[in-house]
mmCIF file of C-alpha atoms in Angstrom:
data_model
loop_
_atom_site.group_PDB
_atom_site.id
_atom_site.type_symbol
_atom_site.label_atom_id
_atom_site.label_comp_id
_atom_site.label_asym_id
_atom_site.label_seq_id
_atom_site.Cartn_x
_atom_site.Cartn_y
_atom_site.Cartn_z
ATOM 1 C CA MET J 119 21.361 -132.983 36.416
ATOM 2 C CA ASP J 120 17.698 -133.157 35.390
ATOM 3 C CA ASN J 121 18.686 -132.954 31.692
ATOM 4 C CA LYS J 122 20.851 -136.135 31.811
ATOM 5 C CA PRO J 123 18.013 -138.562 32.695
ATOM 6 C CA THR J 124 15.787 -136.907 30.056
ATOM 7 C CA ALA J 125 18.547 -137.194 27.434
ATOM 8 C CA ASN J 126 19.109 -140.817 28.424
ATOM 9 C CA LYS J 127 15.397 -141.510 28.098
ATOM 10 C CA TRP J 128 15.345 -139.935 24.631
ATOM 11 C CA LEU J 129 18.425 -141.924 23.640
ATOM 12 C CA ILE J 130 16.880 -145.167 24.861
ATOM 13 C CA ALA J 131 13.596 -144.343 23.066
ATOM 14 C CA THR J 132 15.475 -143.538 19.844
ATOM 15 C CA VAL J 133 17.447 -146.804 20.041
ATOM 16 C CA ILE J 134 14.210 -148.770 20.613
ATOM 17 C CA VAL J 135 12.455 -147.010 17.697
ATOM 18 C CA MET J 136 15.477 -147.576 15.433
ATOM 19 C CA GLY J 137 15.570 -151.229 16.486
ATOM 20 C CA LEU J 138 11.880 -151.624 15.658
ATOM 21 C CA VAL J 139 12.392 -149.923 12.288
ATOM 22 C CA ILE J 140 15.330 -152.247 11.496
ATOM 23 C CA ILE J 141 13.320 -155.332 12.552
ATOM 24 C CA GLY J 142 10.415 -154.110 10.410
ATOM 25 C CA LEU J 143 12.680 -153.581 7.399
ATOM 26 C CA VAL J 144 14.324 -157.007 7.800
ATOM 27 C CA THR J 145 10.894 -158.654 8.118
ATOM 28 C CA TRP J 146 9.629 -156.772 5.066
ATOM 29 C CA ILE J 147 12.672 -157.868 3.009
ATOM 30 C CA ILE J 148 12.283 -161.521 4.070
ATOM 31 C CA VAL J 149 8.544 -161.563 3.321
ATOM 32 C CA GLY J 150 9.173 -159.861 -0.035
ATOM 33 C CA ALA J 151 11.835 -162.430 -0.941
ATOM 34 C CA LEU J 152 9.517 -165.324 -0.021
ATOM 35 C CA ASN J 153 6.683 -163.854 -2.074
ATOM 36 C CA LYS J 154 9.035 -163.344 -5.017
ATOM 37 C CA ASP J 155 10.016 -167.062 -4.910
ATOM 38 C CA LYS J 156 6.353 -168.040 -4.831
ATOM 39 C CA GLY J 157 5.665 -165.740 -7.773
ATOM 40 C CA THR J 158 8.531 -167.285 -9.745
ATOM 41 C CA ASP J 159 7.307 -170.798 -8.932
ATOM 42 C CA SER J 160 3.773 -169.964 -9.991
ATOM 43 C CA SER J 161 4.949 -168.319 -13.220
ATOM 44 C CA VAL J 162 7.132 -171.365 -13.979
ATOM 45 C CA LYS J 163 4.155 -173.615 -13.267
ATOM 46 C CA THR J 164 1.965 -171.467 -15.507
ATOM 47 C CA ILE J 165 4.511 -171.714 -18.335
ATOM 48 C CA GLU J 166 4.790 -175.502 -17.839
ATOM 49 C CA THR J 167 1.003 -175.840 -17.784
ATOM 50 C CA LYS J 168 0.764 -173.864 -21.039
ATOM 51 C CA LYS J 169 3.442 -176.071 -22.633
ATOM 52 C CA ASP J 170 1.637 -179.239 -21.478
ATOM 53 C CA SER J 171 -1.711 -178.040 -22.811
ATOM 54 C CA SER J 172 -0.012 -177.058 -26.087
ATOM 55 C CA ARG J 173 1.512 -180.543 -26.373
ATOM 56 C CA LEU J 174 -1.869 -182.121 -25.649
ATOM 57 C CA SER J 175 -3.613 -180.021 -28.284
ATOM 58 C CA ASP J 176 -0.869 -180.892 -30.830
ATOM 59 C CA LYS J 177 -1.247 -184.579 -29.983
ATOM 60 C CA THR J 178 -5.034 -184.356 -30.291
ATOM 61 C CA ARG J 179 -4.666 -182.582 -33.639
ATOM 62 C CA GLU J 180 -2.343 -185.343 -34.883
ATOM 63 C CA GLU J 181 -4.758 -188.030 -33.718
ATOM 64 C CA ASP J 182 -7.597 -186.263 -35.520
ATOM 65 C CA THR J 183 -5.717 -186.054 -38.818
ATOM 66 C CA LYS J 184 -4.133 -189.520 -38.766
ATOM 67 C CA PRO J 185 -6.394 -192.569 -38.818
ATOM 68 C CA SER J 186 -5.720 -194.498 -35.645
ATOM 69 C CA ASP J 187 -4.502 -198.092 -35.643
ATOM 70 C CA GLU J 188 -7.786 -199.080 -34.019
ATOM 71 C CA SER J 189 -9.863 -197.556 -36.813
ATOM 72 C CA LYS J 190 -7.732 -199.361 -39.412
ATOM 73 C CA LYS J 191 -8.200 -202.645 -37.548
ATOM 74 C CA LYS J 192 -11.977 -202.539 -37.966
ATOM 75 C CA TYR J 193 -13.709 -204.951 -40.290
ATOM 76 C CA LYS J 194 -14.202 -203.495 -43.784
ATOM 77 C CA ASP J 195 -16.565 -205.035 -46.314
ATOM 78 C CA PHE J 196 -15.858 -203.907 -49.879
ATOM 79 C CA ARG J 197 -18.458 -206.129 -51.535
ATOM 80 C CA THR J 198 -21.053 -204.204 -53.521
ATOM 81 C CA GLY J 199 -24.130 -206.268 -54.064
ATOM 82 C CA ARG J 200 -21.849 -209.255 -53.398
ATOM 83 C CA ASP J 201 -20.387 -209.069 -56.911
ATOM 84 C CA GLY J 202 -17.308 -206.954 -56.167
ATOM 85 C CA THR J 203 -17.764 -204.731 -59.218
ATOM 86 C CA ASP J 204 -16.851 -201.526 -57.386
ATOM 87 C CA THR J 205 -13.748 -202.919 -55.703
ATOM 88 C CA LYS J 206 -11.715 -204.052 -58.690
ATOM 89 C CA LEU J 207 -8.184 -202.718 -58.385
ATOM 90 C CA THR J 208 -6.813 -201.746 -61.782
ATOM 91 C CA SER J 209 -4.318 -199.064 -60.729
ATOM 92 C CA VAL J 210 -2.228 -197.881 -57.794
ATOM 93 C CA SER J 211 -4.645 -194.994 -57.261
ATOM 94 C CA ASP J 212 -7.460 -197.540 -56.736
ATOM 95 C CA VAL J 213 -5.395 -199.072 -53.938
ATOM 96 C CA ASP J 214 -4.643 -195.659 -52.409
ATOM 97 C CA LYS J 215 -8.379 -194.987 -52.054
ATOM 98 C CA LEU J 216 -8.880 -198.045 -49.836
ATOM 99 C CA ASP J 217 -9.183 -197.563 -46.083
ATOM 100 C CA ILE J 218 -6.914 -200.472 -45.165
ATOM 101 C CA ASP J 219 -3.599 -201.049 -43.412
ATOM 102 C CA ASP J 220 -0.554 -199.530 -45.157
ATOM 103 C CA SER J 221 1.215 -202.906 -45.322
ATOM 104 C CA LEU J 222 -1.713 -204.350 -47.320
ATOM 105 C CA LYS J 223 -1.660 -201.332 -49.639
ATOM 106 C CA LYS J 224 2.047 -201.816 -50.277
ATOM 107 C CA PHE J 225 1.534 -205.484 -51.175
ATOM 108 C CA LEU J 226 -1.446 -204.779 -53.453
ATOM 109 C CA LYS J 227 0.425 -201.949 -55.215
ATOM 110 C CA SER J 228 3.235 -204.394 -55.991
ATOM 111 C CA LYS J 229 0.728 -206.661 -57.767
ATOM 112 C CA VAL J 230 -1.826 -204.372 -59.452
ATOM 113 C CA GLY J 231 -1.138 -203.910 -63.167
ATOM 114 C CA GLN J 232 1.767 -206.387 -63.176
ATOM 115 C CA PRO J 233 1.779 -209.186 -65.794
ATOM 116 C CA ILE J 234 0.445 -212.566 -64.653
ATOM 117 C CA PRO J 235 3.334 -215.007 -65.310
ATOM 118 C CA GLU J 236 1.261 -217.999 -66.449
ATOM 119 C CA ARG J 237 -1.215 -215.928 -68.533
ATOM 120 C CA GLU J 238 0.454 -213.977 -71.315
ATOM 121 C CA GLY J 239 -1.155 -210.610 -72.048
ATOM 122 C CA TYR J 240 -3.025 -210.459 -68.742
ATOM 123 C CA THR J 241 -2.252 -208.295 -65.735
ATOM 124 C CA TYR J 242 -3.292 -208.539 -62.127
ATOM 125 C CA GLU J 243 -6.578 -206.716 -61.459
ATOM 126 C CA PRO J 244 -7.545 -208.154 -58.089
ATOM 127 C CA VAL J 245 -10.926 -207.612 -56.463
ATOM 128 C CA ILE J 246 -10.762 -206.890 -52.741
ATOM 129 C CA ASP J 247 -13.572 -208.611 -50.890
ATOM 130 C CA ARG J 248 -13.054 -207.549 -47.260
ATOM 131 C CA ALA J 249 -10.299 -206.607 -44.829
ATOM 132 C CA TYR J 250 -9.518 -206.683 -41.136
ATOM 133 C CA GLY J 251 -6.315 -205.249 -39.659
ATOM 134 C CA LYS J 252 -3.325 -206.516 -41.631
ATOM 135 C CA TYR J 253 -5.402 -209.162 -43.450
ATOM 136 C CA ALA J 254 -7.579 -209.020 -46.566
ATOM 137 C CA ALA J 255 -9.602 -211.459 -48.652
ATOM 138 C CA VAL J 256 -8.953 -210.979 -52.369
ATOM 139 C CA TYR J 257 -10.004 -212.576 -55.665
ATOM 140 C CA GLY J 258 -7.715 -212.697 -58.676
ATOM 141 C CA LEU J 259 -4.212 -213.027 -57.231
ATOM 142 C CA ALA J 260 -3.663 -216.775 -57.362
ATOM 143 C CA ASN J 261 -6.607 -218.969 -56.478
ATOM 144 C CA ALA J 262 -10.273 -218.030 -56.677
ATOM 145 C CA TYR J 263 -10.210 -216.691 -53.132
ATOM 146 C CA THR J 264 -7.001 -215.825 -51.303
ATOM 147 C CA ILE J 265 -6.128 -214.323 -47.955
ATOM 148 C CA ILE J 266 -3.223 -211.898 -47.848
ATOM 149 C CA GLY J 267 -1.590 -210.992 -44.579
ATOM 150 C CA PRO J 268 1.537 -211.415 -42.453
ATOM 151 C CA LYS J 269 3.126 -214.827 -42.904
ATOM 152 C CA ASN J 270 2.985 -216.857 -39.671
ATOM 153 C CA GLY J 271 0.880 -214.043 -38.211
ATOM 154 C CA THR J 272 3.818 -211.664 -37.785
ATOM 155 C CA GLY J 273 6.004 -211.775 -40.886
ATOM 156 C CA GLU J 274 6.086 -210.127 -44.288
ATOM 157 C CA ILE J 275 2.767 -209.574 -46.094
ATOM 158 C CA GLY J 276 1.995 -212.190 -48.731
ATOM 159 C CA ILE J 277 -0.575 -214.788 -49.760
ATOM 160 C CA VAL J 278 -1.085 -216.895 -46.648
ATOM 161 C CA ALA J 279 -4.086 -219.028 -47.613
ATOM 162 C CA GLY J 280 -6.339 -219.756 -50.554
ATOM 163 C CA THR J 281 -8.852 -222.103 -52.126
ATOM 164 C CA GLN J 282 -10.289 -222.923 -55.514
ATOM 165 C CA GLN J 283 -13.354 -224.694 -54.176
ATOM 166 C CA SER J 284 -15.409 -224.372 -51.003
ATOM 167 C CA TYR J 285 -13.404 -223.544 -47.874
ATOM 168 C CA ILE J 286 -9.798 -222.690 -47.071
ATOM 169 C CA PRO J 287 -7.830 -225.347 -45.158
ATOM 170 C CA CYS J 288 -8.030 -224.734 -41.388
ATOM 171 C CA SER J 289 -4.301 -225.395 -40.991
ATOM 172 C CA ASP J 290 -3.396 -222.505 -43.346
ATOM 173 C CA LEU J 291 -5.721 -220.093 -41.552
ATOM 174 C CA LYS J 292 -4.451 -221.088 -38.101
ATOM 175 C CA ALA J 293 -0.791 -220.858 -39.119
ATOM 176 C CA ALA J 294 -1.257 -217.263 -40.306
ATOM 177 C CA LEU J 295 -3.688 -216.278 -37.499
ATOM 178 C CA VAL J 296 -6.253 -215.153 -40.097
ATOM 179 C CA PRO J 297 -9.296 -213.477 -38.493
ATOM 180 C CA SER J 298 -12.396 -215.678 -38.842
ATOM 181 C CA CYS J 299 -14.531 -212.752 -40.099
ATOM 182 C CA LEU J 300 -12.709 -212.978 -43.454
ATOM 183 C CA VAL J 301 -13.865 -216.569 -44.019
ATOM 184 C CA ASP J 302 -17.299 -216.376 -42.355
ATOM 185 C CA GLY J 303 -15.998 -218.548 -39.512
ATOM 186 C CA LYS J 304 -15.590 -221.604 -41.769
ATOM 187 C CA CYS J 305 -12.647 -223.706 -42.921
ATOM 188 C CA GLU J 306 -12.080 -227.316 -43.951
ATOM 189 C CA VAL J 307 -10.122 -230.333 -42.839
ATOM 190 C CA SER J 308 -9.748 -233.064 -45.477
ATOM 191 C CA GLY J 309 -12.718 -231.684 -47.401
ATOM 192 C CA THR J 310 -14.981 -231.537 -44.337
ATOM 193 C CA PRO J 311 -16.271 -228.090 -43.284
ATOM 194 C CA GLN J 312 -15.278 -226.994 -39.782
ATOM 195 C CA THR J 313 -15.999 -223.997 -37.575
ATOM 196 C CA TYR J 314 -13.056 -221.599 -37.429
ATOM 197 C CA GLU J 315 -12.593 -219.023 -34.676
ATOM 198 C CA GLN J 316 -9.837 -216.434 -34.559
ATOM 199 C CA ASP J 317 -10.062 -212.752 -33.569
#
């Protein structure tokens, strides 16, 4: 009779211990699973962070090797001692050396070395004076001083203004949105000099 209560006590104790062990195992499995998810998330984030930093470094490398649009938009003065001797364009390679917008280069390449229609035996050897963005001031294309740039400010590159005397007509400059730095902020209306402002 005394053995039955003792056996029952041991049975109850064993069941309680087994229950605690099972609860401990279940808890351990759940905690392990949660930690595994966190580890996966952090490794995914680490991989994504590495990819992002790789993309950024590639982008930075590209920006370093390619001249930016902003740098090409800066004012460039090609006058040497104001006589233009070092900026005469006699070949395509001369044009390639210029630090100007690609659309201006393309236009100048189409002219350099080509025969001048009204002057037999002569070819175009323009002298670039200065440039800003998609505009340039050039001697030797048509008139004494011409501005090449996008027609109407946005169109195809061509001769947009020019003069044979003092100043370029204000109306031509305004129509093509020519930057004032290429004409020293001056233009003319009916032969009268005017101030011209255009960024």
